[in-house]
mmCIF file of C-alpha atoms and ligand atoms in Angstrom:
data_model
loop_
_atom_site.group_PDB
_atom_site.id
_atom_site.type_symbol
_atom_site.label_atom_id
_atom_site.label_comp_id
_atom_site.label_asym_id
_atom_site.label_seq_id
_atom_site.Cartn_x
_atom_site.Cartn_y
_atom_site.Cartn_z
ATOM 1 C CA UNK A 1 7.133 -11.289 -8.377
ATOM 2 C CA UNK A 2 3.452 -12.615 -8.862
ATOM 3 C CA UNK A 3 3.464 -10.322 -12.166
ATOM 4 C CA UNK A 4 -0.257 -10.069 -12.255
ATOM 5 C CA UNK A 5 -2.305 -7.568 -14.515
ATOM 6 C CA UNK A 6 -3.478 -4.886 -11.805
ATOM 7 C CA UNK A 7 -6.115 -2.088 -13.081
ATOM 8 C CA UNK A 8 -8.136 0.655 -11.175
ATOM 9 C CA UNK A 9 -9.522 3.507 -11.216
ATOM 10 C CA UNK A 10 -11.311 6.894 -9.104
ATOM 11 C CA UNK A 11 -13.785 9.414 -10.384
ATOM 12 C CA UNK A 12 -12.702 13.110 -10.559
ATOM 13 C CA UNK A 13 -15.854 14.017 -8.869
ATOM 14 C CA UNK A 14 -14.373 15.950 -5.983
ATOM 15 C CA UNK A 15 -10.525 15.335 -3.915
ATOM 16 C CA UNK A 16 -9.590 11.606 -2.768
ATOM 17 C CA UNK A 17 -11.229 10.993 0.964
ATOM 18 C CA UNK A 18 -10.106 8.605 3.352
ATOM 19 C CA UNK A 19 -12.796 5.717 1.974
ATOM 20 C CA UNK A 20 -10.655 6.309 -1.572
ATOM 21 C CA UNK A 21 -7.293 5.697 0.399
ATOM 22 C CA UNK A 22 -8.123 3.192 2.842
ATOM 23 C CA UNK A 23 -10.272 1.216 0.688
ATOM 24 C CA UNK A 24 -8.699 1.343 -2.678
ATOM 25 C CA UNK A 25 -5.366 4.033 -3.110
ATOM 26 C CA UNK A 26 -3.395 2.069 -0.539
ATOM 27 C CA UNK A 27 -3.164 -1.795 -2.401
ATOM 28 C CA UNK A 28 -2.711 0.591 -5.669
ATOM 29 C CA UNK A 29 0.522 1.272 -4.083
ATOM 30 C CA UNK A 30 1.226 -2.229 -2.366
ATOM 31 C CA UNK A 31 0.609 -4.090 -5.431
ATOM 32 C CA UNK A 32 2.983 -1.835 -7.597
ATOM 33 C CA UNK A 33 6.209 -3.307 -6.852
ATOM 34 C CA UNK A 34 4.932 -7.255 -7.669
ATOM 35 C CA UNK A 35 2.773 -6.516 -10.397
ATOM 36 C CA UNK A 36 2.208 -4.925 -14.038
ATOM 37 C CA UNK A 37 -0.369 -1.719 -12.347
ATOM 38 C CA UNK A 38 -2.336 0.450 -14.517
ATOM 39 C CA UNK A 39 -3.754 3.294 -12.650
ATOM 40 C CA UNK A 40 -6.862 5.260 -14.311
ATOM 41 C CA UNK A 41 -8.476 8.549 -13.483
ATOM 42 C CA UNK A 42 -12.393 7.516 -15.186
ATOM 43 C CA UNK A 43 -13.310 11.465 -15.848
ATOM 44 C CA UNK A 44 -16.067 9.711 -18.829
ATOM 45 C CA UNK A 45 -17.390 8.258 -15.549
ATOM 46 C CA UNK A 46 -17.369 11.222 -13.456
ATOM 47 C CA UNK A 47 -19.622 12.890 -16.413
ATOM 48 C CA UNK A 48 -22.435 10.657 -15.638
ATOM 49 C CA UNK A 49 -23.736 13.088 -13.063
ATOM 50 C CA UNK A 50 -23.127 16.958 -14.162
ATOM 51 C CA UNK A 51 -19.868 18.050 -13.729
ATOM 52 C CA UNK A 52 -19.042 21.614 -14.300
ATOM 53 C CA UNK A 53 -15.673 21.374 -17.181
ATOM 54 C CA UNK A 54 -13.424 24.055 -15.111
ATOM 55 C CA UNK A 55 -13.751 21.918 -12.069
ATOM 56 C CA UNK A 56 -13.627 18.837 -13.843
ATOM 57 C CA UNK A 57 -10.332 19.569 -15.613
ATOM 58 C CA UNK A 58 -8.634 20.504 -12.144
ATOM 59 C CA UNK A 59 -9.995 17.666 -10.364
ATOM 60 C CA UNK A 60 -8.112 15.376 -13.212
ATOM 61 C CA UNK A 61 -5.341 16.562 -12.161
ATOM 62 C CA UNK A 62 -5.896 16.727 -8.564
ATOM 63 C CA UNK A 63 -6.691 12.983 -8.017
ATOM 64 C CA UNK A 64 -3.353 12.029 -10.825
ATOM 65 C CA UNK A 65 -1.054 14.312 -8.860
ATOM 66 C CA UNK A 66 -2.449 12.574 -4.967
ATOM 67 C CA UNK A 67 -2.013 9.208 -7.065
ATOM 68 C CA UNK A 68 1.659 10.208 -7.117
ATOM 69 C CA UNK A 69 1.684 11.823 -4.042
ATOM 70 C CA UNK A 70 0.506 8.946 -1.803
ATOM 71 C CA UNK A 71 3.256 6.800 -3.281
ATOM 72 C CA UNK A 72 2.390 5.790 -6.787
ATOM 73 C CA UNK A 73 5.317 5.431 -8.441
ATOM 74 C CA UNK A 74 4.878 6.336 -12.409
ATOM 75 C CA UNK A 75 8.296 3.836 -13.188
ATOM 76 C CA UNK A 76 6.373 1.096 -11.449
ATOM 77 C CA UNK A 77 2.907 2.239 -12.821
ATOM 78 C CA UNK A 78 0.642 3.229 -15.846
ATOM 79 C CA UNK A 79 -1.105 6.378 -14.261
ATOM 80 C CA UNK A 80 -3.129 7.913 -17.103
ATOM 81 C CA UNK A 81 -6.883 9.545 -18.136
ATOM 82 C CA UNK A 82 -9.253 7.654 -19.184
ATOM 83 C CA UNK A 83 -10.796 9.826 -21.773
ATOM 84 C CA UNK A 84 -6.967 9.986 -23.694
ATOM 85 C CA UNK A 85 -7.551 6.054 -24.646
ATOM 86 C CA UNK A 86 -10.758 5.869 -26.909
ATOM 87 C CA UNK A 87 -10.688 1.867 -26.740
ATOM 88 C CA UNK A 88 -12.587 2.268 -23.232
ATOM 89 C CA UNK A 89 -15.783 3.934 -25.194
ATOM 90 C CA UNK A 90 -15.127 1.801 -28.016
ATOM 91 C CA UNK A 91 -15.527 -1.540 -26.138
ATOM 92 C CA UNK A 92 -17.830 -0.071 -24.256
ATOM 93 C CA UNK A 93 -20.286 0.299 -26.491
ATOM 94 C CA UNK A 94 -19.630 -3.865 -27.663
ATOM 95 C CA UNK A 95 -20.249 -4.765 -24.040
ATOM 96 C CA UNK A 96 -23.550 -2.891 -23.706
ATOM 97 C CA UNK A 97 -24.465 -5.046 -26.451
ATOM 98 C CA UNK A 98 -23.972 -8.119 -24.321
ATOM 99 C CA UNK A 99 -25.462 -6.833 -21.194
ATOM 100 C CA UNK A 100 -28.879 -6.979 -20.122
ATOM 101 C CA UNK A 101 -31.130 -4.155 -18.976
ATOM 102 C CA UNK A 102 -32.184 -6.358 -16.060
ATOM 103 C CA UNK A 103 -28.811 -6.827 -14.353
ATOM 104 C CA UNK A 104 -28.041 -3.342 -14.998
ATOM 105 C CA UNK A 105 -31.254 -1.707 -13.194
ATOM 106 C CA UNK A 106 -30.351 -4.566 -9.996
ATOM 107 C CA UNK A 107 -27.158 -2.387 -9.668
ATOM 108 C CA UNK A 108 -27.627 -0.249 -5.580
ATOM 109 C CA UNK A 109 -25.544 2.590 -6.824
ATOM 110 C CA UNK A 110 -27.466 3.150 -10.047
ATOM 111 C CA UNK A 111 -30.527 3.070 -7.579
ATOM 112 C CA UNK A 112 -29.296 4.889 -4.955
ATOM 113 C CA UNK A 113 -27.739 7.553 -7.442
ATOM 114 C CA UNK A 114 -30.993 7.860 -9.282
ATOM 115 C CA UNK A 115 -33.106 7.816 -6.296
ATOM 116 C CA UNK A 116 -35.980 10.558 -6.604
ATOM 117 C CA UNK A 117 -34.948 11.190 -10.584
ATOM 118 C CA UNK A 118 -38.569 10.432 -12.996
ATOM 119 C CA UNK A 119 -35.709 9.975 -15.414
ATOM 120 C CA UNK A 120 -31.828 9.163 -14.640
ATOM 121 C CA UNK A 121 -29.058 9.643 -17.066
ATOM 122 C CA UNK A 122 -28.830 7.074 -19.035
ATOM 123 C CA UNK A 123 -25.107 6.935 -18.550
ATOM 124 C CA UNK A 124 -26.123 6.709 -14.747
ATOM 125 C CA UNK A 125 -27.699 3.343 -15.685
ATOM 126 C CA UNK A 126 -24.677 1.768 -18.075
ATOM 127 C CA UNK A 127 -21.764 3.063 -15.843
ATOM 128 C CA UNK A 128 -20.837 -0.469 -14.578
ATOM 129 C CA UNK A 129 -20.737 -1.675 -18.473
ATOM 130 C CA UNK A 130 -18.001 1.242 -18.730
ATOM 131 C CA UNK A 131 -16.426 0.320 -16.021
ATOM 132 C CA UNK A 132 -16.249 -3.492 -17.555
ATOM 133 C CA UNK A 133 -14.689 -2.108 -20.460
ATOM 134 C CA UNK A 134 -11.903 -0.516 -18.527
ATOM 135 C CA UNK A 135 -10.861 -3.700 -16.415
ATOM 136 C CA UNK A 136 -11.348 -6.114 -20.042
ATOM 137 C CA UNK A 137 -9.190 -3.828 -22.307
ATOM 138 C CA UNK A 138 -6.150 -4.445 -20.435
ATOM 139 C CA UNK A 139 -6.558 -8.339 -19.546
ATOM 140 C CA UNK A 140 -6.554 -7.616 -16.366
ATOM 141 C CA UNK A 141 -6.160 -10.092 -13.216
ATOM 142 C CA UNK A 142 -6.632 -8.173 -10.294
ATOM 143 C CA UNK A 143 -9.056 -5.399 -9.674
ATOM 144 C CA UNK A 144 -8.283 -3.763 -6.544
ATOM 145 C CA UNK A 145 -11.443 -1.530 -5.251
ATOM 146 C CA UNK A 146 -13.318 -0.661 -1.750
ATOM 147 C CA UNK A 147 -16.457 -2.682 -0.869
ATOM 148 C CA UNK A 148 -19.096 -0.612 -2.598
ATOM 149 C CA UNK A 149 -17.681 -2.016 -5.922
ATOM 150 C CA UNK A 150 -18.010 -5.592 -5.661
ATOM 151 C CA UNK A 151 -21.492 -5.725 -7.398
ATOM 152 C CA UNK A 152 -20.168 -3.873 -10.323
ATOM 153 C CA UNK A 153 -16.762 -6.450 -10.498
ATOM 154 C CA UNK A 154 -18.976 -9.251 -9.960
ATOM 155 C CA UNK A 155 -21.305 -7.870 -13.194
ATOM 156 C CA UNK A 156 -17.977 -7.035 -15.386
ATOM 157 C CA UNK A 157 -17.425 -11.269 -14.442
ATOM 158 C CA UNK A 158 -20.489 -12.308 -15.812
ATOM 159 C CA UNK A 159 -19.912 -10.289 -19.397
ATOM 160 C CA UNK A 160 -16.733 -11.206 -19.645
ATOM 161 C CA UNK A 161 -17.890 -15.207 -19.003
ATOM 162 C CA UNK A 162 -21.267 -14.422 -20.947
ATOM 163 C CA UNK A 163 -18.984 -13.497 -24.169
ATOM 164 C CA UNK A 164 -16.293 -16.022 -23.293
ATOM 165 C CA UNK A 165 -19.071 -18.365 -23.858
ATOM 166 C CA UNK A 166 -20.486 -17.302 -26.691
ATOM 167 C CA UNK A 167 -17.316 -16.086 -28.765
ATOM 168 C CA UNK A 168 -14.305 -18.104 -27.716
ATOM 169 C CA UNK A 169 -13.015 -19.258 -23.997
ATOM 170 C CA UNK A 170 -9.734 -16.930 -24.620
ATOM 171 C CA UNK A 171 -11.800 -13.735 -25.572
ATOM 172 C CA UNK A 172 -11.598 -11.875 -22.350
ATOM 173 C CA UNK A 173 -9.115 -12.847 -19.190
ATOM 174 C CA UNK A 174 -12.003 -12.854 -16.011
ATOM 175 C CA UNK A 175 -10.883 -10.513 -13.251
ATOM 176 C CA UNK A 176 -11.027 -10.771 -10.086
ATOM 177 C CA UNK A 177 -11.841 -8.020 -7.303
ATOM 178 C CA UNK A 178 -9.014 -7.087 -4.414
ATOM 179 C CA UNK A 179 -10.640 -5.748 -0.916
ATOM 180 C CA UNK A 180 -9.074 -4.600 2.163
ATOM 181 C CA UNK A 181 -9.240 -6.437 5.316
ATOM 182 C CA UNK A 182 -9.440 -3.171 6.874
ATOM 183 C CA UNK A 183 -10.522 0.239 5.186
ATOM 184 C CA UNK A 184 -12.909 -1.564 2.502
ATOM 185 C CA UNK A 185 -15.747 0.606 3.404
ATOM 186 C CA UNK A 186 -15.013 3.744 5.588
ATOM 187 C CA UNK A 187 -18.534 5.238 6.193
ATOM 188 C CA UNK A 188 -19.188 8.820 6.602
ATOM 189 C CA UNK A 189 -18.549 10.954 9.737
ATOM 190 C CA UNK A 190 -22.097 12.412 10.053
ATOM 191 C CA UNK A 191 -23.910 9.181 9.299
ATOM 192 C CA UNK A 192 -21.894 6.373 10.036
ATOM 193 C CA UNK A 193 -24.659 3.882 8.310
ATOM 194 C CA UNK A 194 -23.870 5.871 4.710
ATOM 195 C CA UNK A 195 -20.401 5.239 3.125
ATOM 196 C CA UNK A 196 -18.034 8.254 3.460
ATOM 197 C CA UNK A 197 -18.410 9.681 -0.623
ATOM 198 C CA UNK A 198 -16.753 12.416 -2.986
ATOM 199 C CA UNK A 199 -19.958 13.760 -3.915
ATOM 200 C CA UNK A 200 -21.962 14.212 -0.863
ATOM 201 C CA UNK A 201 -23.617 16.854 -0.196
ATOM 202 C CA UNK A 202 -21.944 17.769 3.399
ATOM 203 C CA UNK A 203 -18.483 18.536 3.693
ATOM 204 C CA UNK A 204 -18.357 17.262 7.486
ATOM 205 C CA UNK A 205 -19.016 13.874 6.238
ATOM 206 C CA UNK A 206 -15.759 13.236 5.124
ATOM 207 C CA UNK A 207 -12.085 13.999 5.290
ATOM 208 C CA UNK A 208 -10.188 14.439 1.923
ATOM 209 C CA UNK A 209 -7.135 14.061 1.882
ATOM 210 C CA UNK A 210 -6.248 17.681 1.297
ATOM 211 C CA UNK A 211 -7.948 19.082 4.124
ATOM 212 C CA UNK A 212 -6.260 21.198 6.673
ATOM 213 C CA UNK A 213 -5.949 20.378 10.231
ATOM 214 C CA UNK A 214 -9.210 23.116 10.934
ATOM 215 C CA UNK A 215 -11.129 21.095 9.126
ATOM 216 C CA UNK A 216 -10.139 17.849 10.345
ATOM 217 C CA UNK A 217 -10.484 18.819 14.090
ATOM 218 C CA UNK A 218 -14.205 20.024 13.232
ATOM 219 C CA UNK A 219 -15.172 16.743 11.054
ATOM 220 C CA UNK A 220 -13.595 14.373 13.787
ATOM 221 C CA UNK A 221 -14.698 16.424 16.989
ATOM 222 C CA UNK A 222 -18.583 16.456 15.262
ATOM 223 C CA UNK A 223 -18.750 13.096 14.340
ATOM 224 C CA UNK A 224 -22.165 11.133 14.893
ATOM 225 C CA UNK A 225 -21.435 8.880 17.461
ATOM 226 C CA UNK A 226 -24.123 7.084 20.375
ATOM 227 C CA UNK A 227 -24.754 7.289 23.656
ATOM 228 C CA UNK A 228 -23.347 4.277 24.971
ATOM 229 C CA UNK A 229 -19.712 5.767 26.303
ATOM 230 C CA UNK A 230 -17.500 2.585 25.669
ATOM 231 C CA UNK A 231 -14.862 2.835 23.426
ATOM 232 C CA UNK A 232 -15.402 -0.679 21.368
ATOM 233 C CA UNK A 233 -15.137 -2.088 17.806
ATOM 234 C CA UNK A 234 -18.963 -2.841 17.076
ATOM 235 C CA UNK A 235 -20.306 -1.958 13.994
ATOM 236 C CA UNK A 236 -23.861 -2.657 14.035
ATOM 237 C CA UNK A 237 -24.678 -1.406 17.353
ATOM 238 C CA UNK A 238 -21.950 1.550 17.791
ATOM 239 C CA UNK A 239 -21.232 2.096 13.749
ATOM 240 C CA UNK A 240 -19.827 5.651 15.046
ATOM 241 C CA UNK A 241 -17.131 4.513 17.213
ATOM 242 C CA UNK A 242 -16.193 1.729 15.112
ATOM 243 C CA UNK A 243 -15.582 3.858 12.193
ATOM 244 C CA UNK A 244 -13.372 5.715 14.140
ATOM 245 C CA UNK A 245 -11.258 3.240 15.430
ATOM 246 C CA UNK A 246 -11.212 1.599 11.703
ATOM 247 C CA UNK A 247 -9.802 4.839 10.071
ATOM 248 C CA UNK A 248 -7.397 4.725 13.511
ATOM 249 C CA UNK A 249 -6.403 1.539 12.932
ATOM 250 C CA UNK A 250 -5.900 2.013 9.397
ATOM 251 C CA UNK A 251 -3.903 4.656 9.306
ATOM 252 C CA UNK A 252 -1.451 3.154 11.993
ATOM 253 C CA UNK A 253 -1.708 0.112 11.370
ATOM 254 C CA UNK A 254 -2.429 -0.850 14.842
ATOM 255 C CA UNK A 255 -5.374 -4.254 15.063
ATOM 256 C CA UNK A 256 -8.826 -2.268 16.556
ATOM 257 C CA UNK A 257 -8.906 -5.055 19.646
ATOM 258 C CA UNK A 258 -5.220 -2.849 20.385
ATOM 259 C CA UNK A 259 -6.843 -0.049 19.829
ATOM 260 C CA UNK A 260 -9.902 -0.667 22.582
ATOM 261 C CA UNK A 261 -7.351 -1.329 25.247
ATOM 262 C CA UNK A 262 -5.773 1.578 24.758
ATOM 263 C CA UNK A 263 -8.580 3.386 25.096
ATOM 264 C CA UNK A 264 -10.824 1.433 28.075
ATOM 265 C CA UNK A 265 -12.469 3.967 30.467
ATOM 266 C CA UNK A 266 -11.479 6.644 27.826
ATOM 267 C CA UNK A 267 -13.958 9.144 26.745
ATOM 268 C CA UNK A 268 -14.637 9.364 23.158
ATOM 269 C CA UNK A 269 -13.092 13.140 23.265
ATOM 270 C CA UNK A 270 -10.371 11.406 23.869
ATOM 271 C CA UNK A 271 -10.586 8.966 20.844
ATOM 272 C CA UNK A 272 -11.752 11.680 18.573
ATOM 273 C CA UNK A 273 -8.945 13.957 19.927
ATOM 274 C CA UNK A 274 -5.990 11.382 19.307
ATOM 275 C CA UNK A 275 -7.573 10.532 15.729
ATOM 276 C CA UNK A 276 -7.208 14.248 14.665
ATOM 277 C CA UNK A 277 -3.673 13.529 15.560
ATOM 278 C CA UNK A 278 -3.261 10.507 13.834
ATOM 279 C CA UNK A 279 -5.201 11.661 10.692
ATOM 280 C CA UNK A 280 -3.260 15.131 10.634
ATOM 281 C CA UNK A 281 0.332 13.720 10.774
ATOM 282 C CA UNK A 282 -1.074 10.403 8.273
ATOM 283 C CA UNK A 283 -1.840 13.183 5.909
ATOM 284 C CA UNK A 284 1.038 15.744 6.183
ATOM 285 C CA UNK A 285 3.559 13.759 3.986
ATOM 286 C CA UNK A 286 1.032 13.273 1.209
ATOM 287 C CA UNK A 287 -0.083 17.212 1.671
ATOM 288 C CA UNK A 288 3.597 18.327 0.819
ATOM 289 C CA UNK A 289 4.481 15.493 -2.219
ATOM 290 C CA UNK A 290 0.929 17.494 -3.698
ATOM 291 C CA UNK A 291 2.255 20.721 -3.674
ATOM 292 C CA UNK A 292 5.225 19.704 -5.405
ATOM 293 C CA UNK A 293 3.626 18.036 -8.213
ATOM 294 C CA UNK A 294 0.384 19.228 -8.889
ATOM 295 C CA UNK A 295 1.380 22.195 -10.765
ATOM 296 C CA UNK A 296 4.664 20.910 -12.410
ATOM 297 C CA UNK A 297 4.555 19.818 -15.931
ATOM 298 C CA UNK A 298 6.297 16.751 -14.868
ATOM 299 C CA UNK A 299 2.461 16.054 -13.830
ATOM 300 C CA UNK A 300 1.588 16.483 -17.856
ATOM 301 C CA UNK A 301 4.497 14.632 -18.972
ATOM 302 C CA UNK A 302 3.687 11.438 -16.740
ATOM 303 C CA UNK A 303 -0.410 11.550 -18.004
ATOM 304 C CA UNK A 304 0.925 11.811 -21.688
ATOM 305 C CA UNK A 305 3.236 8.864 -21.019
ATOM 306 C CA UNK A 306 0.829 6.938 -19.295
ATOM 307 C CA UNK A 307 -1.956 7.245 -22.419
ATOM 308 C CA UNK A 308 0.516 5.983 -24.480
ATOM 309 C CA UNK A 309 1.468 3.330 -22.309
ATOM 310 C CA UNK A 310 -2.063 2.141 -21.956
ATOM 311 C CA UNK A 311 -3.004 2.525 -25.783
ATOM 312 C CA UNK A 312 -0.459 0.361 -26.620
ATOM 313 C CA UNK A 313 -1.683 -2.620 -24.827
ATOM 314 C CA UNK A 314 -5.401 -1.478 -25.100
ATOM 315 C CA UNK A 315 -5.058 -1.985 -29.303
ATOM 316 C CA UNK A 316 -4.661 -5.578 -29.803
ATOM 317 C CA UNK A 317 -7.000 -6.068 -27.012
ATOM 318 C CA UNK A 318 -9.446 -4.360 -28.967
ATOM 319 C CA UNK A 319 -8.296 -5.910 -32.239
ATOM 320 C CA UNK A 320 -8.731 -9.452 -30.598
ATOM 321 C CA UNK A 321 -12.164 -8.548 -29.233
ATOM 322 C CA UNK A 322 -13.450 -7.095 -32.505
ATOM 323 C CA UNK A 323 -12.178 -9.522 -34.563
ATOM 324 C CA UNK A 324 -14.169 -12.252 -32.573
ATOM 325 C CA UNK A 325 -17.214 -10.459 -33.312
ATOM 326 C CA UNK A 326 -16.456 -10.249 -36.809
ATOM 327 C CA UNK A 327 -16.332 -6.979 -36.771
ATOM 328 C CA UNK A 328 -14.754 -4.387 -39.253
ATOM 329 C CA UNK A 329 -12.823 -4.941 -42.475
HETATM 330 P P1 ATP B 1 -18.623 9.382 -5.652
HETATM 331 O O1 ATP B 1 -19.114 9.891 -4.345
HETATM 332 O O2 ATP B 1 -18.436 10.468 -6.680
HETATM 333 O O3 ATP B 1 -19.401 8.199 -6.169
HETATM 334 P P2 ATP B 1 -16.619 7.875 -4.343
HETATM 335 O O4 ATP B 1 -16.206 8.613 -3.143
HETATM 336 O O5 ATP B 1 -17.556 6.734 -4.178
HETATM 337 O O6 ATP B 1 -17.163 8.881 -5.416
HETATM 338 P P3 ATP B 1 -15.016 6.604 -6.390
HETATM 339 O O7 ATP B 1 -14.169 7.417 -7.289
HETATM 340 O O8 ATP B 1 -16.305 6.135 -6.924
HETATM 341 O O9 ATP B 1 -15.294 7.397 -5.033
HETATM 342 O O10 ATP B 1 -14.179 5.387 -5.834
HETATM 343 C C1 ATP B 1 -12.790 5.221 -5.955
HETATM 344 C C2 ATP B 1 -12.365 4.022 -5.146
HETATM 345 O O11 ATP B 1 -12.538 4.268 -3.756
HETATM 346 C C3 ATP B 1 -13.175 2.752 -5.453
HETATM 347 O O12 ATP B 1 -12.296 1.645 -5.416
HETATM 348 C C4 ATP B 1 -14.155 2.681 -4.332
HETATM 349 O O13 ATP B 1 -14.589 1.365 -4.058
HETATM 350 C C5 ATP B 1 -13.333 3.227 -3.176
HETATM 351 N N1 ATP B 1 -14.177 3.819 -2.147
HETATM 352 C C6 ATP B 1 -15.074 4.822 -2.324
HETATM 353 N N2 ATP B 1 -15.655 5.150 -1.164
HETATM 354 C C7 ATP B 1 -15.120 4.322 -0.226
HETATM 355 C C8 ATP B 1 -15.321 4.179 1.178
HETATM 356 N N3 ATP B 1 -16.176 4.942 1.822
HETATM 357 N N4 ATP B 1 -14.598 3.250 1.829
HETATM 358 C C9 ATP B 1 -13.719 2.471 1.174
HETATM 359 N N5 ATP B 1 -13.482 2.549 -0.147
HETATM 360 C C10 ATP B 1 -14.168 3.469 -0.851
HETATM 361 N N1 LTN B 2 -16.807 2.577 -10.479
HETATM 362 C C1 LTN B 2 -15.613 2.814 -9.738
HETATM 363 C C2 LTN B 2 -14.600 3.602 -10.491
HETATM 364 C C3 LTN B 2 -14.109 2.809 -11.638
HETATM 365 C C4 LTN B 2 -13.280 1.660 -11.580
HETATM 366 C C5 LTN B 2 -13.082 1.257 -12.936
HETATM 367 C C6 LTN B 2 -12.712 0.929 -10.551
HETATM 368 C C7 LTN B 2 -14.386 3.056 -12.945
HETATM 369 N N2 LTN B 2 -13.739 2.134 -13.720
HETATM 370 C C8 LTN B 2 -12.343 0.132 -13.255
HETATM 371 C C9 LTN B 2 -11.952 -0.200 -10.887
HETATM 372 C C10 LTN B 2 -11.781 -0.587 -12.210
HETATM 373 C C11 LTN B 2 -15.996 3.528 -8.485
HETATM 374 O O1 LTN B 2 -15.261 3.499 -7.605
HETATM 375 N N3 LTN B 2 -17.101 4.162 -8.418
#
């Protein structure tokens, strides 16, 4: 048992894709039997770009009932909202007093997401000092995330050592991010040089993990690919292809170079044919554990446990922190 603090969390902008599983849902579940896990569902992040509240609320509850359906375990874990523990706006709020407006605005997905705005959400711009917040309130070790995060770990590291500094060496325990080998970015099936995301704009581009097999056969059998016709892992010159065989591989955990001897002198119908396969049958299992939870009020029960779970450790956290800064009575 390496007993390690583990904390996470995914938006409820839209149903988990394959980038959320491969890249980040899939340690979630291999670190839960070694290690103290607190899963989050950040819906005060998700509000940073307009989020309409009917959808919002079922989306909650969408990505907490796939975090139990693709094998969290809520014995093993702390699966819980974000918004139901107030200590993540709370510290929030002492962190974005110890940030800096210039390491903020170097952040690519503030400037991608605010690309073409006069004026972004401000929220849009201090989302990685929220995102601090969550990791530091629960001392937290291990941050396990895909690719596209390490900028905004990398930032909550330099607060946390920034007030370390300043306010005591014990104030804050300095995380560290967790990346696949495999799966840490997944890029999208209708531009293979963008990451596969939630909240773009075409469907096609990615495959949630509730999707039926309909869609999955007309997202895989449309993907961009090139004109080359060999079947090999290259991502710079054939990003297409090797996106394929990466979700392939991932999913069967079979090594790519496998993977491109099985399929020499193959066309790529044939890769994209097997993959619907493969991605229909990977996704099946998770499909049915969904249908069972996501309406029971077992789903409830295990939220309202897991806020009171994480409250409990998030208080003297908070107490510690504030009482460094001298703040309060
Ligand atoms: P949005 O499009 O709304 O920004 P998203 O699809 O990027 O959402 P998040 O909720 O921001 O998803 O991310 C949840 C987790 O999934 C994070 O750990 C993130 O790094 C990981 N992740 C997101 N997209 C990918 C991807 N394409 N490949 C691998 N990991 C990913
Ligand atoms: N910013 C993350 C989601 C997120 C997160 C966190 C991840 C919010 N708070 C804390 C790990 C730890 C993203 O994937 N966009």
């Amino acid at each position: 048992m390496s007993d390690k603090r583990v904390f996470s969390g995914v938006q409820p902008t839209g149903n988990i894709h394959l980038g959320n599983y491969l890249g980040a849902l899939k340690q979630f579940v291999a670190l839960q039997d070694e290690n103290d896990c607190i899963y989050c569902i950040v819906d005060m992040h998700s509000i940073t770009v307009p989020q309409d509240p009917e959808e919002l609320k079922n989306h909650i509850l969408d990505v907490a009932a796939l975090y139990l359906a693709v094998g969290l375990d809520p014995e093993k874990s702390i699966v819980f909202v974000q918004s139901e523990v107030s200590g993540h706006a709370e510290l929030s709020w002492i962190l974005t007093c110890n940030s800096y407006t210039g390491e903020l605005s170097r952040m690519t997905q503030f400037k991608s997401k605010s690309r073409g705005q006069e004026s972004a959400p401000t929220g849009l711009f201090t989302y990685p000092i929220l995102m601090a917040a969550d990791i530091l309130l629960y001392d937290t070790d291990i941050v396990p995330v895909g690719n596209d995060q390490k900028q905004h770990i990398e930032l909550c590291r330099d607060i946390a050592l920034r007030v370390n500094h300043k306010y005591g060496e014990d104030t804050f325990v300095v995380p560290e991010g967790q990346y696949m080998k495999e799966g840490a970015r997944i890029m999208a099936l209708d531009d293979p040089t963008n990451k596969m995301s939630k909240s773009a704009e075409n469907e096609m581009s990615r495959i949630s993990l509730l999707d039926d097999e309909k869609k999955i056969k007309k997202a895989i059998m449309r993907a961009t690919t090139d004109s080359d016709m060999t079947i090999r892992f290259d991502p710079e010159n054939k990003p297409g292809i090797s996106n394929l065989l990466t979700i392939y591989g991932a999913l069967t955990g079979t090594p790519v170079a496998e993977l491109e001897t099985k399929f020499d002198g193959a066309g790529y119908g044939d890769l994209k044919k097997s993959l619907v396969t493969v991605v229909t049958e990977s996704l099946a299992p998770i499909q049915d554990r969904f249908n069972q939870i996501r309406y029971s009020d077992e789903l409830l029960d295990i939220l309202r446990d897991g806020s009171k779970r994480a409250g409990e450790i998030a208080e003297p956290v908070l107490e510690r922190v504030k009482d460094r800064f001298g703040l309060g009575i």
